[in-house]
Coordinates of C-alpha atoms in Angstrom, one line a residue:
M1 CA -27.1 -102.7 164.4
G2 CA -26.3 -99.1 165.0
S3 CA -28.7 -96.5 163.7
S4 CA -28.7 -92.9 163.0
T5 CA -30.7 -92.3 166.2
T6 CA -28.4 -94.3 168.5
A7 CA -27.5 -92.3 171.6
Y8 CA -23.9 -91.3 171.1
T9 CA -21.9 -89.4 173.7
G10 CA -19.8 -87.5 171.1
F11 CA -22.8 -86.2 169.1
A12 CA -23.4 -82.5 168.9
P13 CA -26.2 -80.6 167.0
R14 CA -23.6 -80.0 164.3
P15 CA -21.2 -83.0 164.6
K16 CA -17.6 -83.0 163.7
V17 CA -17.4 -85.4 160.6
V18 CA -14.6 -87.2 159.0
V19 CA -15.2 -88.6 155.5
I20 CA -13.0 -91.4 154.2
G21 CA -12.8 -91.0 150.4
G22 CA -12.5 -88.0 148.1
G23 CA -14.7 -89.1 145.2
L24 CA -18.3 -88.1 144.6
M25 CA -19.6 -90.5 147.4
G26 CA -17.4 -88.7 149.9
L27 CA -17.4 -85.1 148.6
W28 CA -21.1 -84.7 148.1
P29 CA -22.2 -85.5 151.6
A30 CA -19.2 -83.7 152.9
A31 CA -20.2 -80.5 151.1
L32 CA -23.8 -80.8 152.3
L33 CA -22.7 -81.3 155.9
A34 CA -20.3 -78.4 155.8
Q35 CA -23.1 -76.2 154.5
A36 CA -25.2 -77.4 157.4
G37 CA -22.6 -76.1 159.8
C38 CA -20.6 -79.3 160.5
K39 CA -16.8 -79.3 160.7
V40 CA -15.9 -81.7 157.9
T41 CA -12.6 -83.2 157.0
V42 CA -12.3 -85.5 153.9
L43 CA -9.4 -88.0 153.9
E44 CA -8.1 -89.1 150.5
A45 CA -5.5 -91.8 150.3
G46 CA -3.6 -90.4 147.3
Q47 CA -2.5 -87.0 146.3
S48 CA -5.8 -86.6 144.4
A49 CA -8.9 -88.6 144.0
R50 CA -8.4 -91.0 141.1
G51 CA -11.1 -93.6 141.9
A52 CA -14.3 -94.6 140.2
S53 CA -15.6 -91.0 140.1
W54 CA -12.6 -89.7 138.3
A55 CA -12.8 -92.5 135.7
A56 CA -16.6 -92.3 135.1
A57 CA -18.2 -91.0 131.9
G58 CA -20.9 -89.1 133.8
M59 CA -24.0 -90.6 132.3
L60 CA -27.2 -89.7 134.1
A61 CA -29.3 -92.4 132.5
P62 CA -31.6 -94.3 134.9
V63 CA -33.8 -95.8 132.1
S64 CA -31.3 -96.7 129.4
E65 CA -29.0 -98.3 132.1
A66 CA -31.9 -100.2 133.7
G67 CA -33.0 -101.5 130.3
E68 CA -29.9 -103.6 129.9
I69 CA -30.9 -105.8 132.8
E70 CA -34.0 -108.0 132.2
E71 CA -34.7 -108.1 135.9
A72 CA -35.3 -104.4 135.8
L73 CA -38.9 -105.2 134.7
D74 CA -39.5 -106.5 138.2
L75 CA -39.6 -103.0 139.6
T76 CA -40.8 -102.1 143.1
Q77 CA -41.7 -98.6 144.1
N78 CA -38.4 -98.0 145.8
S79 CA -36.1 -99.9 143.4
V80 CA -32.7 -98.8 142.3
E81 CA -34.3 -97.7 139.0
A82 CA -36.8 -95.5 140.8
F83 CA -34.1 -94.2 143.1
G84 CA -32.2 -93.2 139.9
A85 CA -35.1 -91.4 138.4
Y86 CA -35.5 -89.5 141.7
S87 CA -31.8 -88.7 141.7
L88 CA -32.0 -87.4 138.2
T89 CA -34.5 -84.8 139.4
L90 CA -32.0 -83.7 142.0
W91 CA -29.4 -83.5 139.4
Q92 CA -31.5 -81.0 137.5
Q93 CA -31.7 -78.8 140.6
W94 CA -28.0 -79.2 141.3
A95 CA -27.1 -78.2 137.7
R96 CA -28.8 -74.9 138.3
R97 CA -27.1 -74.5 141.6
F98 CA -23.7 -75.2 140.2
E99 CA -24.4 -72.7 137.3
T100 CA -25.5 -70.0 139.8
A101 CA -22.2 -70.6 141.7
G102 CA -20.2 -70.1 138.5
Q103 CA -19.2 -73.8 138.4
D104 CA -19.1 -75.5 135.0
V105 CA -19.8 -79.2 135.5
G106 CA -20.3 -80.1 131.8
W107 CA -24.1 -80.3 132.3
R108 CA -25.7 -81.6 129.0
P109 CA -29.5 -82.2 129.4
F110 CA -30.0 -83.3 125.8
G111 CA -31.4 -86.8 126.3
A112 CA -30.3 -90.2 125.0
L113 CA -30.8 -92.4 122.1
L114 CA -30.7 -96.2 122.6
C115 CA -30.0 -97.8 119.2
A116 CA -30.9 -101.2 117.7
R117 CA -28.6 -101.8 114.7
T118 CA -30.1 -105.3 114.0
P119 CA -33.4 -107.0 114.7
A120 CA -31.7 -109.1 117.4
E121 CA -31.1 -105.9 119.4
M122 CA -34.8 -104.8 119.3
P123 CA -35.7 -106.6 122.6
L124 CA -33.4 -104.2 124.4
L125 CA -35.4 -101.3 123.1
H126 CA -38.7 -102.8 124.1
R127 CA -37.4 -103.8 127.5
T128 CA -36.1 -100.3 128.1
R129 CA -39.3 -98.7 127.0
A130 CA -41.2 -100.9 129.5
V131 CA -38.9 -99.7 132.2
A132 CA -39.5 -96.1 131.3
Q133 CA -43.3 -96.6 131.4
K134 CA -43.1 -98.2 134.8
L135 CA -41.1 -95.2 136.1
G136 CA -43.5 -92.8 134.5
L137 CA -40.9 -91.4 132.1
E138 CA -41.2 -90.7 128.4
A139 CA -39.6 -93.0 125.9
V140 CA -40.4 -92.6 122.2
L141 CA -39.7 -95.4 119.7
L142 CA -38.2 -93.9 116.5
N143 CA -38.1 -95.5 113.0
P144 CA -34.8 -95.3 111.1
A145 CA -35.7 -92.0 109.4
Q146 CA -36.7 -90.4 112.6
A147 CA -33.6 -91.5 114.4
M148 CA -31.4 -90.2 111.6
S149 CA -33.3 -86.9 111.8
A150 CA -32.6 -86.7 115.5
E151 CA -28.9 -87.6 115.1
P152 CA -27.7 -87.4 111.4
A153 CA -24.3 -89.1 112.3
L154 CA -26.0 -92.4 113.1
C155 CA -25.1 -95.4 111.0
P156 CA -27.3 -96.1 107.9
G157 CA -29.4 -99.2 108.1
L158 CA -30.4 -98.7 111.7
E159 CA -33.3 -100.9 112.8
A160 CA -34.8 -98.4 115.3
A161 CA -34.0 -96.2 118.2
L162 CA -35.6 -95.2 121.5
R163 CA -35.5 -91.6 122.4
L164 CA -35.2 -90.8 126.1
D165 CA -35.6 -87.1 126.5
G166 CA -35.0 -86.8 130.3
E167 CA -31.5 -88.3 130.4
A168 CA -28.4 -86.2 130.6
S169 CA -24.7 -86.2 131.4
A170 CA -22.1 -84.3 133.4
E171 CA -18.3 -84.4 133.8
P172 CA -17.5 -86.1 137.1
R173 CA -14.1 -84.5 137.4
K174 CA -15.6 -81.0 137.1
V175 CA -18.4 -82.0 139.5
M176 CA -15.8 -83.0 142.1
A177 CA -14.0 -79.7 141.6
A178 CA -17.3 -77.9 142.2
L179 CA -18.1 -79.9 145.3
Y180 CA -14.6 -79.2 146.6
A181 CA -15.2 -75.5 146.1
M182 CA -18.5 -75.8 148.0
L183 CA -16.9 -77.7 150.8
S184 CA -14.0 -75.2 151.1
A185 CA -16.4 -72.2 151.0
N186 CA -18.1 -73.7 154.1
G187 CA -15.0 -74.4 156.1
G188 CA -14.4 -78.0 155.2
M189 CA -11.1 -79.4 154.0
V190 CA -9.6 -82.3 152.0
R191 CA -6.5 -83.9 153.4
T192 CA -4.7 -85.8 150.7
G193 CA -2.1 -88.5 151.3
H194 CA -3.9 -89.9 154.3
R195 CA -5.0 -93.5 153.9
A196 CA -7.5 -94.5 156.5
L197 CA -6.6 -97.8 158.2
M198 CA -8.9 -98.0 161.2
V199 CA -11.9 -96.4 162.9
K200 CA -12.3 -97.0 166.6
P201 CA -14.1 -95.5 169.6
H202 CA -12.1 -92.9 171.5
K203 CA -13.1 -90.9 174.5
G204 CA -16.8 -91.0 173.7
A205 CA -16.3 -90.2 170.1
L206 CA -14.4 -91.8 167.2
R207 CA -10.8 -91.7 166.0
V208 CA -9.6 -92.5 162.4
H209 CA -6.1 -93.8 162.2
C210 CA -4.3 -93.2 158.9
A211 CA -1.0 -94.2 157.2
P212 CA 1.7 -93.3 157.6
S213 CA 1.2 -92.0 161.1
S214 CA -1.7 -89.6 161.7
H215 CA -5.2 -89.6 163.3
F216 CA -8.4 -87.5 163.1
D217 CA -11.1 -87.3 165.8
A218 CA -14.8 -87.1 164.9
D219 CA -18.3 -87.5 166.2
R220 CA -19.3 -89.2 162.9
V221 CA -17.4 -91.0 160.3
I222 CA -18.5 -91.7 156.7
V223 CA -16.7 -94.5 154.8
A224 CA -16.9 -93.7 151.1
A225 CA -13.7 -95.4 149.9
G226 CA -15.1 -97.2 146.9
F227 CA -14.3 -100.9 146.5
E228 CA -11.7 -100.6 149.2
A229 CA -14.2 -99.5 151.9
G230 CA -14.0 -102.9 153.5
F231 CA -10.2 -102.5 154.0
V232 CA -10.8 -100.0 156.7
E233 CA -10.9 -101.7 160.2
G234 CA -14.2 -100.6 161.7
A235 CA -15.9 -101.0 158.4
A236 CA -14.5 -104.4 157.6
E237 CA -18.0 -105.9 157.5
L238 CA -18.3 -104.4 154.0
A239 CA -15.4 -106.5 152.6
A240 CA -17.5 -109.5 151.9
Q241 CA -20.3 -107.4 150.4
L242 CA -18.2 -105.5 147.8
A243 CA -16.5 -106.6 144.6
P244 CA -14.4 -104.6 142.2
V245 CA -15.5 -104.3 138.5
K246 CA -12.8 -102.8 136.2
G247 CA -13.9 -100.5 133.4
Q248 CA -11.7 -99.2 130.6
M249 CA -12.6 -96.1 128.5
L250 CA -11.3 -93.7 126.0
A251 CA -11.6 -90.2 124.8
L252 CA -11.7 -89.3 121.1
E253 CA -10.8 -86.0 119.4
T254 CA -14.0 -84.9 117.6
P255 CA -13.8 -81.3 116.7
D256 CA -17.0 -81.5 114.6
N257 CA -18.9 -82.8 117.7
P258 CA -20.9 -85.4 115.6
V259 CA -23.6 -86.2 118.1
R260 CA -25.5 -84.1 120.7
R261 CA -27.2 -86.8 122.8
L262 CA -25.9 -89.8 124.8
I263 CA -25.8 -92.7 122.4
R264 CA -26.1 -96.3 123.5
A265 CA -26.0 -99.5 121.6
A266 CA -24.9 -103.1 122.1
G267 CA -21.2 -103.1 122.9
S268 CA -20.6 -99.4 123.8
Y269 CA -21.9 -96.1 124.9
I270 CA -21.0 -92.7 123.5
V271 CA -20.9 -89.5 125.7
P272 CA -20.4 -86.3 123.8
R273 CA -18.8 -83.5 125.8
G274 CA -19.6 -80.8 123.2
D275 CA -16.1 -79.3 123.3
G276 CA -14.4 -81.4 120.7
R277 CA -14.2 -84.6 122.8
T278 CA -16.3 -87.7 122.8
I279 CA -16.1 -90.3 125.6
I280 CA -16.4 -94.0 124.8
G281 CA -17.0 -96.7 127.3
A282 CA -16.8 -99.1 128.9
S283 CA -15.6 -102.5 129.5
S284 CA -16.9 -104.5 132.5
E285 CA -14.4 -106.8 134.0
A286 CA -15.7 -108.4 137.2
G287 CA -13.2 -109.1 139.9
Q288 CA -10.5 -107.0 138.4
A289 CA -8.9 -104.4 140.6
D290 CA -6.0 -103.2 138.5
T291 CA -6.1 -100.0 136.4
A292 CA -3.9 -101.2 133.5
V293 CA -5.2 -100.1 130.1
I294 CA -5.2 -102.9 127.5
K295 CA -4.8 -101.7 123.9
A296 CA -7.0 -104.5 122.5
T297 CA -9.9 -103.5 124.8
I298 CA -9.6 -99.9 123.9
A299 CA -9.5 -100.8 120.2
H300 CA -12.6 -102.9 120.6
L301 CA -14.6 -100.2 122.3
H302 CA -13.6 -97.7 119.6
A303 CA -14.6 -100.1 116.8
E304 CA -18.0 -100.8 118.5
A305 CA -18.7 -97.1 118.9
A306 CA -17.9 -96.6 115.2
K307 CA -20.5 -99.2 114.2
T308 CA -23.1 -96.8 115.6
I309 CA -21.5 -93.5 114.7
P310 CA -19.3 -94.2 111.6
A311 CA -17.6 -90.7 111.9
L312 CA -15.8 -91.9 115.0
A313 CA -13.9 -94.6 113.1
Q314 CA -11.1 -92.1 112.1
A315 CA -11.3 -90.0 115.2
R316 CA -8.0 -89.9 117.1
C317 CA -7.8 -91.4 120.6
V318 CA -6.4 -88.7 122.8
A319 CA -6.7 -90.5 126.2
S320 CA -7.5 -93.9 127.7
W321 CA -7.9 -95.0 131.3
A322 CA -9.4 -97.5 133.6
G323 CA -11.3 -97.2 136.9
I324 CA -12.7 -99.7 139.4
R325 CA -16.4 -99.7 140.2
P326 CA -17.6 -100.9 143.6
Q327 CA -20.3 -103.5 143.2
S328 CA -22.4 -104.8 146.1
L329 CA -23.7 -108.3 146.3
D330 CA -27.2 -107.3 145.2
H331 CA -26.0 -104.6 142.8
A332 CA -27.7 -101.9 144.9
P333 CA -26.0 -99.2 146.9
F334 CA -25.6 -99.2 150.6
V335 CA -26.2 -95.9 152.3
G336 CA -26.4 -95.6 156.1
P337 CA -25.1 -96.7 159.5
L338 CA -22.8 -99.6 160.1
T339 CA -22.5 -101.7 163.2
M340 CA -20.1 -99.4 165.0
P341 CA -22.2 -96.5 166.4
G342 CA -21.4 -93.2 164.6
V343 CA -19.9 -94.9 161.5
F344 CA -21.8 -94.7 158.2
A345 CA -21.1 -96.1 154.7
N346 CA -21.8 -94.7 151.2
G347 CA -20.9 -97.1 148.5
G348 CA -21.6 -100.1 146.2
H349 CA -23.1 -97.9 143.5
H350 CA -21.4 -99.8 140.7
R351 CA -22.4 -98.3 137.3
N352 CA -24.7 -95.7 138.7
G353 CA -22.4 -93.8 141.1
V354 CA -22.6 -90.4 139.3
L355 CA -26.3 -90.6 138.8
L356 CA -27.1 -91.6 142.4
A357 CA -24.6 -89.4 144.1
P358 CA -26.9 -86.5 145.0
A359 CA -29.7 -88.7 146.3
S360 CA -27.3 -90.8 148.3
A361 CA -25.7 -87.7 149.8
Q362 CA -29.1 -86.3 150.8
I363 CA -30.0 -89.5 152.6
L364 CA -26.7 -89.7 154.4
C365 CA -26.6 -86.0 155.4
N366 CA -30.1 -86.4 156.9
M367 CA -29.0 -89.5 158.8
V368 CA -25.8 -88.0 160.2
L369 CA -27.9 -85.0 161.4
E370 CA -30.4 -87.4 162.9
R371 CA -33.2 -86.4 160.6
D372 CA -35.6 -88.5 158.6
G373 CA -33.6 -90.1 155.8
G374 CA -36.5 -89.9 153.3
P375 CA -38.6 -92.3 151.2
F376 CA -35.7 -94.3 149.8
A377 CA -33.5 -94.5 152.9
A378 CA -34.8 -97.8 154.2
D379 CA -34.2 -99.7 150.9
F380 CA -30.4 -99.2 150.9
L381 CA -29.4 -99.6 154.5
P382 CA -26.3 -101.8 155.0
A383 CA -28.5 -103.7 157.5
R384 CA -30.0 -105.6 154.6
F385 CA -26.9 -107.8 154.5
S386 CA -26.6 -110.5 157.1
F387 CA -23.7 -109.0 159.0
C388 CA -26.0 -106.6 160.9

């Protein structure tokens, strides 16, 4: 397969880079590479990025997310869960960086509560606590009184809760705006309305052909087009390794801001914005690639959230939407070079895209600049699939 150190006639110390996809997986490495002195162009198929990043709730929750999967107990040193914990530390640094730059990204580092409403849900808490211990992160089991003291709006009769102090949230749409500002400030640009169709070698470098009839030349190309990454000729090897997973969500009007932390329980998660809005998510509909919003699904999510926070039952739904998560065959991201020299991929992050975005961008930026990718880079290479 190609590698980040493959001799490549078009390479320069600060290569010209084209990024396919204007979501977090494209914008974050684009912004880093522009800051490093590369000439960077991001191509977005639509008039604005409306993919998985735009639709996401923005939970930065490596432990509570991992606890939902029993196999998470089989952790290796460089597992997705450990990668998530590492990326959360990068998020803390980036939050300060965004703040210093005057960019509001909705950063809320107030932790999470994972709730068990019945005895049948207790195994989830114990499993999640075990994951936290394996990752060296703090997880405190709370009795009902302690849980109600932490979040008074919780439902009465709660069985128990697990407090995860390190987890956080951000608003992905605001994060994309901040990264766009960083990209622009360093000479990069986003070209909307350019759907990439093909990447091919051209005069010792690469050329990206777009619909309706345009092309862009580059030394390096990053394919970060979500579940559609495999539709790009030159990255078509990804098609068999990616599957769409539809997720529907809603926003409630909550002027009293009933909760402060992320709240998770069987059937839903609750992400407070702190500005009179609360985000509820999300369905998981494997194999579905449409963005239709189904009223019954939204009503079900609302009802499940209200079982945990009764005050949400009467809250008015002010928006609902759907997004398509890109899921790889092994549910782990792929970050690194593809078979065509000079072409890289960043995708397959499924439910953890917002969390893993800064760590993935760091790896990719290092690879594009022919530096050491870092301790996690070898675990998420596309080469792990049989096409390489």
